[in-house]
Short mmCIF file of N, CA and C and ligand atoms in Angstrom, two decimals:
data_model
loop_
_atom_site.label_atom_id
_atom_site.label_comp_id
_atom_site.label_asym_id
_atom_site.label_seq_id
_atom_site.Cartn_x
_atom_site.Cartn_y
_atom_site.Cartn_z
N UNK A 26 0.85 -1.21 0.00
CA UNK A 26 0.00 0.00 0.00
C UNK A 26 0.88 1.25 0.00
N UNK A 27 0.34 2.43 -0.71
CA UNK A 27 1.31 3.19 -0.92
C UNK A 27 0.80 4.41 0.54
N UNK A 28 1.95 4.91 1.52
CA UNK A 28 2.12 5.22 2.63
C UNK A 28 1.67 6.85 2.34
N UNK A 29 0.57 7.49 1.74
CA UNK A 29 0.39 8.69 1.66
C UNK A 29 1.02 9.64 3.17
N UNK A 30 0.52 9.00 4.16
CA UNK A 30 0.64 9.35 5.46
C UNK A 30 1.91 9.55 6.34
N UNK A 31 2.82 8.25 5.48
CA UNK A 31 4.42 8.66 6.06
C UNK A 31 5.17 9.60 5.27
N UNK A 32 5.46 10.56 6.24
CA UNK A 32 6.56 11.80 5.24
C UNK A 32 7.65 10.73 4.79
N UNK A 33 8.21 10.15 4.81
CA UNK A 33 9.55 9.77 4.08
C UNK A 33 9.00 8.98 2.78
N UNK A 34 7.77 8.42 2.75
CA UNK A 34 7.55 7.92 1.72
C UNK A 34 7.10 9.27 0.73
N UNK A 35 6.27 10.31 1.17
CA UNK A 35 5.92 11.52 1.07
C UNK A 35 7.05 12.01 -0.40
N UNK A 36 8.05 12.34 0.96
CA UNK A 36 9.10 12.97 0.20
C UNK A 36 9.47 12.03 -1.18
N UNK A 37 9.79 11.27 -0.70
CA UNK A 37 10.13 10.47 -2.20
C UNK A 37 9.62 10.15 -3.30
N UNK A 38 8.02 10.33 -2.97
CA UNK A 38 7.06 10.29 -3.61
C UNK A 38 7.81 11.75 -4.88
N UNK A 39 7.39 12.24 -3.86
CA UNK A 39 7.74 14.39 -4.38
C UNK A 39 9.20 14.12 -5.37
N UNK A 40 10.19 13.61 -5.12
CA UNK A 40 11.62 13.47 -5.57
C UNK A 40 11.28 12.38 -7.29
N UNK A 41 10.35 11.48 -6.59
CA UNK A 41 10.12 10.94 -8.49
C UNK A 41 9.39 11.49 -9.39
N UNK A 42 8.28 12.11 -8.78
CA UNK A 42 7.79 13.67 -9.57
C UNK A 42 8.72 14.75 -10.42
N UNK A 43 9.62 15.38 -9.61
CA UNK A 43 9.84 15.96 -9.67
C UNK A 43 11.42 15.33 -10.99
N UNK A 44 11.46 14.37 -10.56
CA UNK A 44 12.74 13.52 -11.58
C UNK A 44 11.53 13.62 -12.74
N UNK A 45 10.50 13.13 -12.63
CA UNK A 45 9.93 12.64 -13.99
C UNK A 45 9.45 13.84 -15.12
N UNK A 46 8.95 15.10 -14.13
CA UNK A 46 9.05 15.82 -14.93
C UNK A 46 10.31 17.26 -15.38
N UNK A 47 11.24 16.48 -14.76
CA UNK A 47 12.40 16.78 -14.96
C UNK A 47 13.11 16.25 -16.68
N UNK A 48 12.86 15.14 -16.87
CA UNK A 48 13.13 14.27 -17.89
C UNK A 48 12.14 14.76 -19.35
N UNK A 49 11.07 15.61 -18.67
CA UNK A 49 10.24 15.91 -19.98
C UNK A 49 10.46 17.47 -20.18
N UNK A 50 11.82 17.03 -21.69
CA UNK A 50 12.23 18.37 -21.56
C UNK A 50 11.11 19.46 -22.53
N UNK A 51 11.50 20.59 -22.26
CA UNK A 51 10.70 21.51 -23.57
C UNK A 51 10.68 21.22 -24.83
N UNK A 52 9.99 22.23 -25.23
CA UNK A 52 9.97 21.54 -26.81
C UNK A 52 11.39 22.12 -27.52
N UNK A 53 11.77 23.44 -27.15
CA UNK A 53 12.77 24.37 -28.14
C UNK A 53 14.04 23.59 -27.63
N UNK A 54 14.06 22.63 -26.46
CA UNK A 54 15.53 21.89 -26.42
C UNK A 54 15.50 20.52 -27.28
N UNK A 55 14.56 19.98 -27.57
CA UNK A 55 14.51 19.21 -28.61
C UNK A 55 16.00 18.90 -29.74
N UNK A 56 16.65 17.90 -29.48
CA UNK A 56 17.84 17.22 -29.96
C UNK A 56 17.39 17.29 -31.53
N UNK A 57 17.88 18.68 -32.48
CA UNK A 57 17.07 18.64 -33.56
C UNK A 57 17.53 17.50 -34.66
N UNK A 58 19.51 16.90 -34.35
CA UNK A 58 19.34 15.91 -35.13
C UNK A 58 18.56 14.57 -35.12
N UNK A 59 18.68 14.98 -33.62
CA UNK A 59 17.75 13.66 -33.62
C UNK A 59 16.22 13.21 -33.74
N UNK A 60 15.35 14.45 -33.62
CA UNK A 60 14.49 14.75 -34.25
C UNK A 60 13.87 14.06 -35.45
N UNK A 61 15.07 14.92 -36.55
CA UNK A 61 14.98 14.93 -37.70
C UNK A 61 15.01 13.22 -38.52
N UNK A 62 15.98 12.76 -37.48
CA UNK A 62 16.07 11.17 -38.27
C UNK A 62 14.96 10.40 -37.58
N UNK A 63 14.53 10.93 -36.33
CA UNK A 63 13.30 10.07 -35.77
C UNK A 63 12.06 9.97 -36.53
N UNK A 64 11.64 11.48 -36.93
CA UNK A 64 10.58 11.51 -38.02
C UNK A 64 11.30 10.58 -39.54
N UNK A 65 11.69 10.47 -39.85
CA UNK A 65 12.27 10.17 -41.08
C UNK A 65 12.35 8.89 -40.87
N UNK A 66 12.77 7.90 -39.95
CA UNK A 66 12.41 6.50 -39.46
C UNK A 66 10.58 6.32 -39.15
N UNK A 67 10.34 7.47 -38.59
CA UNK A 67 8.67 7.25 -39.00
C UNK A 67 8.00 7.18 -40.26
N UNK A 68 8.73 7.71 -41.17
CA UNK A 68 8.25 7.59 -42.49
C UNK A 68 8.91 6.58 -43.36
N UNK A 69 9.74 5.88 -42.79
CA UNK A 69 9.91 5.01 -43.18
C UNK A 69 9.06 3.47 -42.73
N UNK A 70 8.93 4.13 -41.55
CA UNK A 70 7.69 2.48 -41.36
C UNK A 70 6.45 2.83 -41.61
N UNK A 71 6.00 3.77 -41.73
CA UNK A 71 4.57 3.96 -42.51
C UNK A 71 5.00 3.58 -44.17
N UNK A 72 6.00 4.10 -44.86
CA UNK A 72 6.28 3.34 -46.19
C UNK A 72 6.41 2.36 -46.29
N UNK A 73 6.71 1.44 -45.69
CA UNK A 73 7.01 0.01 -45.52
C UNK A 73 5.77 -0.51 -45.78
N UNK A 74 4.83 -0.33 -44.25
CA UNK A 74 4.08 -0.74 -44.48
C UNK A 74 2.61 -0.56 -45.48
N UNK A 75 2.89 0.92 -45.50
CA UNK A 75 1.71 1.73 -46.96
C UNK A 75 1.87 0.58 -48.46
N UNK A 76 3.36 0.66 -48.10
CA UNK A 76 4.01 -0.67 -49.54
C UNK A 76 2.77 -1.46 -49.41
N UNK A 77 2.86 -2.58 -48.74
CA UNK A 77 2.11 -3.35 -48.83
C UNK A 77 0.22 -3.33 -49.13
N UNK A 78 -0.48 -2.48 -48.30
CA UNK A 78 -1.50 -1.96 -48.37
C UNK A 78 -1.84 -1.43 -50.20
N UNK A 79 -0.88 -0.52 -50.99
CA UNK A 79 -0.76 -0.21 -52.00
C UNK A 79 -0.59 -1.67 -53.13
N UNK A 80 0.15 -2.47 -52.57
CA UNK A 80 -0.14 -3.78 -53.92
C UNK A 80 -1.04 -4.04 -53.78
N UNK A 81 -2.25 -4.24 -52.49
CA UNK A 81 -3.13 -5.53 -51.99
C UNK A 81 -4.34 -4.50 -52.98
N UNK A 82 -4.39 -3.03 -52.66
CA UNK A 82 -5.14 -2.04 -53.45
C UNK A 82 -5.19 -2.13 -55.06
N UNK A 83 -3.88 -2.31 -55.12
CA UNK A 83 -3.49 -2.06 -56.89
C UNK A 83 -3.85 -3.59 -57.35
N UNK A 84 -4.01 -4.50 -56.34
CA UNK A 84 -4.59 -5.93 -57.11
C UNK A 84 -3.38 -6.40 -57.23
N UNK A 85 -2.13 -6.27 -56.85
CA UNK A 85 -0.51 -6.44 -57.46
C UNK A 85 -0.54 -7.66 -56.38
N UNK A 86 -1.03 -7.90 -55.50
CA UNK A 86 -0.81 -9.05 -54.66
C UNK A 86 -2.30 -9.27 -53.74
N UNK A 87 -2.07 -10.66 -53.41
CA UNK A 87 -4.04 -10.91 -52.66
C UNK A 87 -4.41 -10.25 -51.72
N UNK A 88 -5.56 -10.25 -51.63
CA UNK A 88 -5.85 -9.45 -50.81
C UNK A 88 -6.23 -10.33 -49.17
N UNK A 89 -5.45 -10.21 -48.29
CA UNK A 89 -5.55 -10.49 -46.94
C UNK A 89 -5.83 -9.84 -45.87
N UNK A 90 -7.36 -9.98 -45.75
CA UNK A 90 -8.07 -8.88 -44.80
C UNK A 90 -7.22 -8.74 -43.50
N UNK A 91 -7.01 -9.39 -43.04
CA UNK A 91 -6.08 -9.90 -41.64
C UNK A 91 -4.52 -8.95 -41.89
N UNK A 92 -4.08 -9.05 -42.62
CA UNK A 92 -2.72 -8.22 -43.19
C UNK A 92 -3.15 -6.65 -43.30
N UNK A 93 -4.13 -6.61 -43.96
CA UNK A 93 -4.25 -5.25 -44.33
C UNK A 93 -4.79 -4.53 -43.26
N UNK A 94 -5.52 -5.33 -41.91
CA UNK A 94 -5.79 -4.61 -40.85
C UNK A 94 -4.54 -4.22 -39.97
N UNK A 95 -3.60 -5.10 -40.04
CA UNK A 95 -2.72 -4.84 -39.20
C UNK A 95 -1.92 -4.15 -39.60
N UNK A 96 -1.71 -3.75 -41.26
CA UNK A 96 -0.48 -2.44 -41.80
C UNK A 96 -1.64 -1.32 -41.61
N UNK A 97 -2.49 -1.36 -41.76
CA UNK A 97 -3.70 -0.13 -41.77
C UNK A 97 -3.07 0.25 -40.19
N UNK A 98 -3.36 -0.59 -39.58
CA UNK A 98 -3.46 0.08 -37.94
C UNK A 98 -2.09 0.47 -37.47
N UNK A 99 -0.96 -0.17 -38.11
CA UNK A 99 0.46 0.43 -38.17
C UNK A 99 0.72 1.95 -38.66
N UNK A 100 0.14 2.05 -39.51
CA UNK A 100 0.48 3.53 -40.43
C UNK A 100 -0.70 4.26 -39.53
N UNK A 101 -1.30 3.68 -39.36
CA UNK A 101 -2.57 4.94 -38.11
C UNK A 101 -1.65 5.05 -37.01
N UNK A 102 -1.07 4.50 -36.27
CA UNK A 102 -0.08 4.10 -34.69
C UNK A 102 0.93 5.23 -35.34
N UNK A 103 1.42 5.00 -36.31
CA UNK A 103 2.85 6.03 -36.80
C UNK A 103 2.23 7.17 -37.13
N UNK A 104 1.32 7.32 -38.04
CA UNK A 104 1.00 8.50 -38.15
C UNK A 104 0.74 9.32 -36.50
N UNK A 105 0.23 9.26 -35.94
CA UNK A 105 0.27 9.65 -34.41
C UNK A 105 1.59 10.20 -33.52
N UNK A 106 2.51 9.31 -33.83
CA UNK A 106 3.69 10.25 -33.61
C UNK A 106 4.64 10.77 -34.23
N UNK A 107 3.77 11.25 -35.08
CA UNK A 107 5.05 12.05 -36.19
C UNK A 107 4.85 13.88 -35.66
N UNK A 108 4.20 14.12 -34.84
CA UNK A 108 3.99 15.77 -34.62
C UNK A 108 5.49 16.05 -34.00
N UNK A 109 5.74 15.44 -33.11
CA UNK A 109 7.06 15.46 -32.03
C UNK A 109 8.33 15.44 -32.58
N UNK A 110 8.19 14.72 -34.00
CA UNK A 110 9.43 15.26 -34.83
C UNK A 110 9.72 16.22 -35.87
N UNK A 111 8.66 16.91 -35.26
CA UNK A 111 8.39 18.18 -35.71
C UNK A 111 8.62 19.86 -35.02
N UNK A 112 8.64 19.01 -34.15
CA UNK A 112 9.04 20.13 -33.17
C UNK A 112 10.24 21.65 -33.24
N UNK A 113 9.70 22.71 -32.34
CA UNK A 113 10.25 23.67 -33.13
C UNK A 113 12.04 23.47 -33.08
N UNK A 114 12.71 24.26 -33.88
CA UNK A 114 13.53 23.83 -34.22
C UNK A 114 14.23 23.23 -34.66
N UNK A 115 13.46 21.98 -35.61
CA UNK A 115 14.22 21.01 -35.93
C UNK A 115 14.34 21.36 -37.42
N UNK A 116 14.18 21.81 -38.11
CA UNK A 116 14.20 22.97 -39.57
C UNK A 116 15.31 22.56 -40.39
N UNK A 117 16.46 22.43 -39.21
CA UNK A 117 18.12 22.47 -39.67
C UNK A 117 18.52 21.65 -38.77
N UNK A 118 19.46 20.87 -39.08
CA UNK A 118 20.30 20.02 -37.99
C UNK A 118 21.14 19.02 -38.32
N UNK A 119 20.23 18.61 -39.65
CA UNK A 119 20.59 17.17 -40.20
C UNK A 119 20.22 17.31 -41.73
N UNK A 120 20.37 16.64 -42.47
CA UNK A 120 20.04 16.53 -43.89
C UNK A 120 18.68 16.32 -43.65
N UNK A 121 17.72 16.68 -44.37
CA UNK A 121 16.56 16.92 -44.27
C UNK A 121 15.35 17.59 -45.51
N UNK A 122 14.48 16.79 -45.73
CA UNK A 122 13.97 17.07 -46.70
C UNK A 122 12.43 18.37 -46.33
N UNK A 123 12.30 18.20 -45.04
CA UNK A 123 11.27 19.29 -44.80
C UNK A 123 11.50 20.50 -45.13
N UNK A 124 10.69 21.10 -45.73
CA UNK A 124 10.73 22.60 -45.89
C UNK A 124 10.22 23.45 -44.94
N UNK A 125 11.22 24.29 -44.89
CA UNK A 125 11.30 25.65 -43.51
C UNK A 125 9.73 26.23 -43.21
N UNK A 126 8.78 26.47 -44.71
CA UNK A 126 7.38 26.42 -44.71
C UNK A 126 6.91 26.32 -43.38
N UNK A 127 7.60 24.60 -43.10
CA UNK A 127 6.12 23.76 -41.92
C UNK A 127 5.82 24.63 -40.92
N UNK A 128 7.25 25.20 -40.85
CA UNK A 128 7.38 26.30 -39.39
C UNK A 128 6.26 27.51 -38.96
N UNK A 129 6.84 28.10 -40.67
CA UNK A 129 5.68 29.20 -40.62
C UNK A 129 4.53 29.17 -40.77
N UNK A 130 3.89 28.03 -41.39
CA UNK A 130 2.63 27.93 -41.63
C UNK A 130 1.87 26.35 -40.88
N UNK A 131 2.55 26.42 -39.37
CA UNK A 131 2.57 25.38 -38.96
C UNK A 131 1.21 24.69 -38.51
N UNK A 132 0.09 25.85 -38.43
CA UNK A 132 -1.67 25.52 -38.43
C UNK A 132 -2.02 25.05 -39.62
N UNK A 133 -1.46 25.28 -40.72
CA UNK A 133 -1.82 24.47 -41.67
C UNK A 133 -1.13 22.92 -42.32
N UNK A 134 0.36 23.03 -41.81
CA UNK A 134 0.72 21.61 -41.80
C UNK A 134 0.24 20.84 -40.55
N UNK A 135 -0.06 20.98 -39.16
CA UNK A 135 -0.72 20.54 -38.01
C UNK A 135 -1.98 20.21 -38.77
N UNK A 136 -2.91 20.59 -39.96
CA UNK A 136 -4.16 20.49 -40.06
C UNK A 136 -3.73 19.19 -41.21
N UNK A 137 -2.66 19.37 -42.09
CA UNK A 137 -2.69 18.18 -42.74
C UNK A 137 -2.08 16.90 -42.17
N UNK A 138 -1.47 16.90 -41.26
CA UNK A 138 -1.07 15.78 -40.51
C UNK A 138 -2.31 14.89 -39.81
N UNK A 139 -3.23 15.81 -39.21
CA UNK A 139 -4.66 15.57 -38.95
C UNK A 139 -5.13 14.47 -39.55
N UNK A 140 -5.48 15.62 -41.15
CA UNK A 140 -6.64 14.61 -42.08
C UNK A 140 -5.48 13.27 -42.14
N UNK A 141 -4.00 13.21 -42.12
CA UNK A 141 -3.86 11.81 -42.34
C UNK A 141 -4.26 10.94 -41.25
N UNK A 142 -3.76 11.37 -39.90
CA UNK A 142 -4.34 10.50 -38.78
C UNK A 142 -5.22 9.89 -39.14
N UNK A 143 -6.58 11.11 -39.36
CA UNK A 143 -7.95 10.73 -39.35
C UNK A 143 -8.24 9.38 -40.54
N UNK A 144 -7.86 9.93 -41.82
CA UNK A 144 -8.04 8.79 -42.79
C UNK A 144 -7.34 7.58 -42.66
N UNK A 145 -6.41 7.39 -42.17
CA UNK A 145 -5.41 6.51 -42.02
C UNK A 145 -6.46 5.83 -40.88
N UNK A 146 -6.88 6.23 -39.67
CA UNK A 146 -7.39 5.84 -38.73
C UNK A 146 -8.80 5.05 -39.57
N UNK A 147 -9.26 5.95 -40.34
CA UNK A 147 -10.33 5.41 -41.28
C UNK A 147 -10.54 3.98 -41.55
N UNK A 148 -9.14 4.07 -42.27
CA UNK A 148 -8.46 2.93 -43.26
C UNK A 148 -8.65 1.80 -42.40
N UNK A 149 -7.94 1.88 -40.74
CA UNK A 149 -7.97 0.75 -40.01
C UNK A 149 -9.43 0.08 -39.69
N UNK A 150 -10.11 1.28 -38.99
CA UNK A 150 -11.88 0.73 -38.29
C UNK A 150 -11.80 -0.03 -39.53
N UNK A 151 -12.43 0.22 -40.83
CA UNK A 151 -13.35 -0.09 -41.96
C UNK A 151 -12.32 -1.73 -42.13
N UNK A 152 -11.56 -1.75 -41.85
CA UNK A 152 -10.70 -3.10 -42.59
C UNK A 152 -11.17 -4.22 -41.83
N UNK A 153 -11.99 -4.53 -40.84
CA UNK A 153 -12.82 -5.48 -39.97
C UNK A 153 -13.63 -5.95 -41.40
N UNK A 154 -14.15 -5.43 -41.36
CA UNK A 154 -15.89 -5.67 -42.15
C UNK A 154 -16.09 -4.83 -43.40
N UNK A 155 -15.28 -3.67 -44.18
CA UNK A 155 -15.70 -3.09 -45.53
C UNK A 155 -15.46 -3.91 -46.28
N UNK A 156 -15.80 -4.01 -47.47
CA UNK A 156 -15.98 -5.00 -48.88
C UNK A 156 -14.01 -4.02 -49.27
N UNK A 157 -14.07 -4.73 -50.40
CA UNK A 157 -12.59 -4.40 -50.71
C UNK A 157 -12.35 -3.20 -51.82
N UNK A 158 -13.82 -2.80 -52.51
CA UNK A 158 -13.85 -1.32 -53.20
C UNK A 158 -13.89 -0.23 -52.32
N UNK A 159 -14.53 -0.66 -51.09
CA UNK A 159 -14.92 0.43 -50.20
C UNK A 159 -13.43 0.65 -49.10
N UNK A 160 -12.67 -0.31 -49.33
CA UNK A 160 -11.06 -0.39 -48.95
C UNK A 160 -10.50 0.35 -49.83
N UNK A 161 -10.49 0.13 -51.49
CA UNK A 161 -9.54 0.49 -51.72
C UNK A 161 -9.59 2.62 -52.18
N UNK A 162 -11.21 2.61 -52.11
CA UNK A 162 -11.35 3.93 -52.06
C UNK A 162 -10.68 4.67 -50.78
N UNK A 163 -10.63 3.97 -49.53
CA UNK A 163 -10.36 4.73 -48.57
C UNK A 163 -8.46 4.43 -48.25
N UNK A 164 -8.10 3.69 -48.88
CA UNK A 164 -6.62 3.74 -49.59
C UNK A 164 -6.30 5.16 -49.78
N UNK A 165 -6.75 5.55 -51.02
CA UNK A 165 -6.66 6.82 -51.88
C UNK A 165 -6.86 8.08 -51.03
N UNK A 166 -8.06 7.88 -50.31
CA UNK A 166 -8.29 8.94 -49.40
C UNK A 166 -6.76 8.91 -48.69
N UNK A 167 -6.35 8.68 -48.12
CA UNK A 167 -5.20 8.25 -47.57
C UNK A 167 -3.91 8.76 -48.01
N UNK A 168 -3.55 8.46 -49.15
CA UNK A 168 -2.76 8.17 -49.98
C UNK A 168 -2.70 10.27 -49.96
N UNK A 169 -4.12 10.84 -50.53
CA UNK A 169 -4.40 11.94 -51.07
C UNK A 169 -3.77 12.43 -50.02
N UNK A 170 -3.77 12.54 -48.89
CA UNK A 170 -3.15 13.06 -47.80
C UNK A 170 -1.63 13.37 -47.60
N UNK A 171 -1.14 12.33 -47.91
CA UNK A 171 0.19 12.15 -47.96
C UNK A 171 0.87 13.21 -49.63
N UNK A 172 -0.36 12.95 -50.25
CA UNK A 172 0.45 13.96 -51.62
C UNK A 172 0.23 15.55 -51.36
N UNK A 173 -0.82 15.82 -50.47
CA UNK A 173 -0.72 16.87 -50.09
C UNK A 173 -0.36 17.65 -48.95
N UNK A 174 0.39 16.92 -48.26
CA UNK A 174 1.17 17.31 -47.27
C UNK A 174 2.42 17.44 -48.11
N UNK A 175 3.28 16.21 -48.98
CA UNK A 175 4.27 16.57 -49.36
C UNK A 175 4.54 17.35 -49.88
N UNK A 176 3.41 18.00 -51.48
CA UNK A 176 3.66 18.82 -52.56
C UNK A 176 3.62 20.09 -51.78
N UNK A 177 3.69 20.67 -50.46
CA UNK A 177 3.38 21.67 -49.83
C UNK A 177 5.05 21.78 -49.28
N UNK A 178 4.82 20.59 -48.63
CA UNK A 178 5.80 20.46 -47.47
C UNK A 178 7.18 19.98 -47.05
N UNK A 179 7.22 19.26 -48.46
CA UNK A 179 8.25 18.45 -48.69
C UNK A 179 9.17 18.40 -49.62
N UNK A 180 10.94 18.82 -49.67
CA UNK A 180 11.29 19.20 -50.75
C UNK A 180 11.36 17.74 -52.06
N UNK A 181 10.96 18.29 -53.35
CA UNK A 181 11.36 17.14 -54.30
C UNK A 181 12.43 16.03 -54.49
C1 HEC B 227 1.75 16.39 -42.60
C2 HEC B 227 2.75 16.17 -43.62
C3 HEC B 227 3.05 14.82 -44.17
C4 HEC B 227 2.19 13.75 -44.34
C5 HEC B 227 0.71 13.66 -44.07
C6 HEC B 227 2.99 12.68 -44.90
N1 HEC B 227 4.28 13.08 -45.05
FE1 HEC B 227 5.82 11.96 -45.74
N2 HEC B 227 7.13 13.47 -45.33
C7 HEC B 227 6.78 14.72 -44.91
C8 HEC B 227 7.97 15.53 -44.74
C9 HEC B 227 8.02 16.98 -44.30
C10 HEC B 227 9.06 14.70 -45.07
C11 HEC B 227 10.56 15.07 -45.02
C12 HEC B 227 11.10 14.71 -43.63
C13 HEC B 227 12.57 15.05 -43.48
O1 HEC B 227 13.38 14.78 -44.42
O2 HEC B 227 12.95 15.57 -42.42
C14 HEC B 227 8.49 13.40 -45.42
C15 HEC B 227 9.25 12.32 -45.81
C16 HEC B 227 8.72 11.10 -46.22
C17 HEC B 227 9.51 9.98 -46.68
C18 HEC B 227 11.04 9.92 -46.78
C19 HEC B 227 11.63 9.45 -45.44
C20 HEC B 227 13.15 9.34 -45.51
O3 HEC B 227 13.84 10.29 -45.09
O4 HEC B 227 13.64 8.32 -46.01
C21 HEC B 227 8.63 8.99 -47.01
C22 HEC B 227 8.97 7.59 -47.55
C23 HEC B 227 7.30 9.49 -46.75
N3 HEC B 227 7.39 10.78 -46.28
C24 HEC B 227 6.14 8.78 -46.98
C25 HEC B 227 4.87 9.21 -46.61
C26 HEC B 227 3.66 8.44 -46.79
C27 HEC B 227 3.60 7.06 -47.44
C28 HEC B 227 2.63 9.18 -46.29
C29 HEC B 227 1.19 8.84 -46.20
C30 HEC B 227 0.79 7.47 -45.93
C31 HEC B 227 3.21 10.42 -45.81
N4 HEC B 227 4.56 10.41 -46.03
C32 HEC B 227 2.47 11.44 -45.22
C33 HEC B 227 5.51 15.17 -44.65
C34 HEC B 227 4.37 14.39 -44.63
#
């Protein structure tokens, strides 16, 4: 049982608090190289797995409801933490294909990161029980997201 009542447990209580949010640094100290390759390893396992989702769509390989729920719900899980490698400052640091843009117009890249969550999140619910046209439309929805975040946001 945890000893609310004894100060020494008290205090220590207070001392891992105070460690824990010690450890959660700001955003502007943000390690921008490291940042930069963290998002970029995020986009690499959402490509990975988008790969696959994209043949099963294009008819290029079978379609396995069971597979496609679990890369669907992967690229929804990743899409989710890609804001944090975004964080301010990370612009410059490392080789990097983001454009300085995201910074300034960062309510509107925050709004397209969104619609991908959201569709991506789409993609997963519907892959239980949608028929496989009504999959591969919400593919595209998907997909559309990603071309318009890049052609904005992303250098060629
Ligand atoms: C909200 C904006 C946004 C969305 C949505 C988005 N991307 Fe990106 N993507 C970027 C930016 C910016 C970069 C460049 C990152 C960098 O180099 O620091 C990038 C880089 C990438 C890379 C290259 C990673 C590397 O360095 O090797 C791949 C692959 C990629 N995105 C795939 C996708 C796919 C697939 C989707 C959709 C399923 C998607 N992205 C959705 C903004 C976005």
């Amino acid at each position: 049982m945890i000893g609310f009542n004894n100060p020494r447990r008290l205090a220590g209580l207070a001392a891992a608090c105070a460690l824990l949010f010690s450890a959660t640094a700001p955003a502007q100290d943000v390690d921008a190289e490291a940042a930069i390759e963290y998002r970029q390893s995020a986009f690499k396992m959402i490509f990975w797995n988008f790969s696959t989702l994209s043949a099963m769509a294009r008819e290029r390989i079978e379609f396995d409801r069971d597979e496609f729920r679990m890369r669907a719900l992967r690229v929804s899980n990743y899409s989710r933490q890609l804001a944090e490698g975004f964080a301010p400052g990370t612009d410059s640091g490392a080789p990097t294909d983001a454009k300085a843009e995201i910074w300034a117009n960062k309510d509107d890249f925050d709004a397209k990161l969104a619609d991908f969550q959201r569709e991506s999140h789409k993609l997963y619910s519907m892959a239980a029980k949608a028929d496989e046209a009504s999959l591969r439309e919400q593919f595209s929805a998907v997909s559309a997201t990603c071309k318009a975040c890049h052609d904005n946001y992303r250098k060629d």
